[in-house]
PDB file of C-alpha atoms in Angstrom:
ATOM      1  CA  UNK A1408      57.109 -62.752  -7.627  1.00 55.00           C
ATOM      2  CA  UNK A1409      55.303 -62.499  -4.370  1.00 69.00           C
ATOM      3  CA  UNK A1410      56.971 -59.219  -3.655  1.00 77.00           C
ATOM      4  CA  UNK A1411      56.067 -57.736  -7.048  1.00 79.00           C
ATOM      5  CA  UNK A1412      52.465 -58.968  -6.660  1.00 82.00           C
ATOM      6  CA  UNK A1413      52.362 -57.342  -3.260  1.00 80.00           C
ATOM      7  CA  UNK A1414      53.695 -54.074  -4.695  1.00 79.00           C
ATOM      8  CA  UNK A1415      51.148 -54.219  -7.538  1.00 79.00           C
ATOM      9  CA  UNK A1416      48.331 -54.836  -5.041  1.00 80.00           C
ATOM     10  CA  UNK A1417      49.656 -52.009  -2.896  1.00 76.00           C
ATOM     11  CA  UNK A1418      49.712 -49.636  -5.880  1.00 81.00           C
ATOM     12  CA  UNK A1419      46.183 -50.714  -6.819  1.00 82.00           C
ATOM     13  CA  UNK A1420      45.029 -50.186  -3.228  1.00 82.00           C
ATOM     14  CA  UNK A1421      46.781 -46.813  -3.127  1.00 80.00           C
ATOM     15  CA  UNK A1422      45.047 -45.781  -6.377  1.00 80.00           C
ATOM     16  CA  UNK A1423      41.634 -46.900  -5.078  1.00 84.00           C
ATOM     17  CA  UNK A1424      42.309 -45.152  -1.767  1.00 82.00           C
ATOM     18  CA  UNK A1425      43.265 -41.912  -3.506  1.00 80.00           C
ATOM     19  CA  UNK A1426      40.240 -42.217  -5.796  1.00 81.00           C
ATOM     20  CA  UNK A1427      37.859 -42.755  -2.846  1.00 86.00           C
ATOM     21  CA  UNK A1428      39.552 -40.004  -0.849  1.00 83.00           C
ATOM     22  CA  UNK A1429      39.211 -37.618  -3.793  1.00 82.00           C
ATOM     23  CA  UNK A1430      35.543 -38.575  -4.243  1.00 88.00           C
ATOM     24  CA  UNK A1431      34.896 -37.974  -0.537  1.00 88.00           C
ATOM     25  CA  UNK A1432      36.634 -34.597  -0.668  1.00 87.00           C
ATOM     26  CA  UNK A1433      34.623 -33.632  -3.764  1.00 86.00           C
ATOM     27  CA  UNK A1434      31.392 -34.749  -2.082  1.00 89.00           C
ATOM     28  CA  UNK A1435      32.324 -32.761   1.022  1.00 88.00           C
ATOM     29  CA  UNK A1436      33.092 -29.682  -1.066  1.00 86.00           C
ATOM     30  CA  UNK A1437      29.792 -30.076  -2.939  1.00 88.00           C
ATOM     31  CA  UNK A1438      27.940 -30.348   0.369  1.00 90.00           C
ATOM     32  CA  UNK A1439      29.665 -27.202   1.652  1.00 88.00           C
ATOM     33  CA  UNK A1440      28.819 -25.433  -1.612  1.00 87.00           C
ATOM     34  CA  UNK A1441      25.155 -26.501  -1.322  1.00 87.00           C
ATOM     35  CA  UNK A1442      25.058 -25.267   2.276  1.00 86.00           C
ATOM     36  CA  UNK A1443      26.517 -21.925   1.220  1.00 84.00           C
ATOM     37  CA  UNK A1444      23.943 -21.672  -1.579  1.00 85.00           C
ATOM     38  CA  UNK A1445      21.172 -22.326   0.947  1.00 86.00           C
ATOM     39  CA  UNK A1446      22.582 -19.642   3.240  1.00 80.00           C
ATOM     40  CA  UNK A1447      22.783 -17.167   0.358  1.00 78.00           C
ATOM     41  CA  UNK A1448      19.226 -18.045  -0.656  1.00 82.00           C
ATOM     42  CA  UNK A1449      18.157 -17.593   2.963  1.00 76.00           C
ATOM     43  CA  UNK A1450      19.776 -14.163   3.066  1.00 71.00           C
ATOM     44  CA  UNK A1451      18.137 -13.217  -0.235  1.00 76.00           C
ATOM     45  CA  UNK A1452      14.727 -14.370   0.934  1.00 76.00           C
ATOM     46  CA  UNK A1453      15.246 -12.607   4.254  1.00 72.00           C
ATOM     47  CA  UNK A1454      16.061  -9.333   2.561  1.00 73.00           C
ATOM     48  CA  UNK A1455      13.232  -9.868   0.105  1.00 74.00           C
ATOM     49  CA  UNK A1456      10.948 -10.575   3.078  1.00 73.00           C
ATOM     50  CA  UNK A1457      12.115  -7.321   4.661  1.00 79.00           C
ATOM     51  CA  UNK A1458      11.452  -5.470   1.418  1.00 78.00           C
ATOM     52  CA  UNK A1459       8.003  -7.029   1.188  1.00 82.00           C
ATOM     53  CA  UNK A1460       7.320  -6.055   4.795  1.00 84.00           C
ATOM     54  CA  UNK A1461       8.521  -2.504   4.168  1.00 83.00           C
ATOM     55  CA  UNK A1462       6.421  -2.275   1.017  1.00 85.00           C
ATOM     56  CA  UNK A1463       3.355  -3.518   2.900  1.00 88.00           C
ATOM     57  CA  UNK A1464       4.009  -1.057   5.719  1.00 87.00           C
ATOM     58  CA  UNK A1465       4.368   1.798   3.237  1.00 86.00           C
ATOM     59  CA  UNK A1466       1.172   0.766   1.460  1.00 89.00           C
ATOM     60  CA  UNK A1467      -0.728   0.721   4.757  1.00 91.00           C
ATOM     61  CA  UNK A1468       0.650   4.139   5.698  1.00 89.00           C
ATOM     62  CA  UNK A1469      -0.213   5.535   2.267  1.00 89.00           C
ATOM     63  CA  UNK A1470      -3.741   4.121   2.505  1.00 90.00           C
ATOM     64  CA  UNK A1471      -4.128   5.678   5.946  1.00 90.00           C
ATOM     65  CA  UNK A1472      -2.899   9.026   4.618  1.00 90.00           C
ATOM     66  CA  UNK A1473      -5.248   8.728   1.652  1.00 90.00           C
ATOM     67  CA  UNK A1474      -8.205   8.054   3.964  1.00 91.00           C
ATOM     68  CA  UNK A1475      -7.120  10.915   6.224  1.00 91.00           C
ATOM     69  CA  UNK A1476      -6.935  13.362   3.311  1.00 91.00           C
ATOM     70  CA  UNK A1477     -10.280  12.155   1.999  1.00 92.00           C
ATOM     71  CA  UNK A1478     -11.809  12.830   5.413  1.00 90.00           C
ATOM     72  CA  UNK A1479     -10.154  16.268   5.422  1.00 91.00           C
ATOM     73  CA  UNK A1480     -11.630  16.947   1.993  1.00 93.00           C
ATOM     74  CA  UNK A1481     -15.055  15.870   3.241  1.00 91.00           C
ATOM     75  CA  UNK A1482     -14.638  18.127   6.275  1.00 91.00           C
ATOM     76  CA  UNK A1483     -13.541  20.978   3.999  1.00 91.00           C
ATOM     77  CA  UNK A1484     -16.667  20.476   1.851  1.00 91.00           C
ATOM     78  CA  UNK A1485     -18.866  20.536   4.948  1.00 91.00           C
ATOM     79  CA  UNK A1486     -17.110  23.669   6.216  1.00 91.00           C
ATOM     80  CA  UNK A1487     -17.414  25.287   2.794  1.00 92.00           C
ATOM     81  CA  UNK A1488     -21.144  24.522   2.815  1.00 91.00           C
ATOM     82  CA  UNK A1489     -21.434  25.999   6.310  1.00 91.00           C
ATOM     83  CA  UNK A1490     -19.508  29.110   5.212  1.00 92.00           C
ATOM     84  CA  UNK A1491     -21.677  29.458   2.099  1.00 91.00           C
ATOM     85  CA  UNK A1492     -24.765  29.025   4.275  1.00 90.00           C
ATOM     86  CA  UNK A1493     -23.391  31.698   6.625  1.00 89.00           C
ATOM     87  CA  UNK A1494     -22.901  34.108   3.700  1.00 90.00           C
ATOM     88  CA  UNK A1495     -26.411  33.338   2.460  1.00 91.00           C
ATOM     89  CA  UNK A1496     -27.848  34.100   5.921  1.00 89.00           C
ATOM     90  CA  UNK A1497     -25.835  37.318   6.153  1.00 88.00           C
ATOM     91  CA  UNK A1498     -27.039  38.360   2.696  1.00 88.00           C
ATOM     92  CA  UNK A1499     -30.615  37.512   3.681  1.00 87.00           C
ATOM     93  CA  UNK A1500     -30.217  39.473   6.903  1.00 84.00           C
ATOM     94  CA  UNK A1501     -28.741  42.408   4.978  1.00 82.00           C
ATOM     95  CA  UNK A1502     -31.704  42.306   2.593  1.00 84.00           C
ATOM     96  CA  UNK A1503     -34.136  42.244   5.497  1.00 82.00           C
ATOM     97  CA  UNK A1504     -32.337  45.130   7.201  1.00 80.00           C
ATOM     98  CA  UNK A1505     -32.159  47.169   4.010  1.00 82.00           C
ATOM     99  CA  UNK A1506     -35.885  46.628   3.425  1.00 84.00           C
ATOM    100  CA  UNK A1507     -36.651  47.800   6.951  1.00 76.00           C
ATOM    101  CA  UNK A1508     -34.511  50.960   6.705  1.00 68.00           C
ATOM    102  CA  UNK A1509     -36.462  52.782   3.992  1.00 62.00           C
ATOM    103  CA  UNK A1510     -39.676  52.101   5.837  1.00 56.00           C
ATOM    104  CA  UNK A1511     -38.413  53.610   9.084  1.00 53.00           C
TER     105      UNK A1511
END
């Protein structure tokens, strides 16, 4: 009987050992899976960070271009006013000259 009890205890121990070993392997696999998920999330957030950075950079560049074109438009208005003023002066000068000619 002692031998059969020993074999029964050995089988029970073997079952518990296999159960614990399986649980440890499953826990290890879950840990590896969690680590991989964190790495994937890190990669996603990194690429999303890069996209956010690129979007911000593009927005800044577009704002700068917008301001630049607004300043060009303002300059164009000022130049147009100066040109119009120049035409007005030329017309005034022409009128003055044409008034002087008949009197000469």
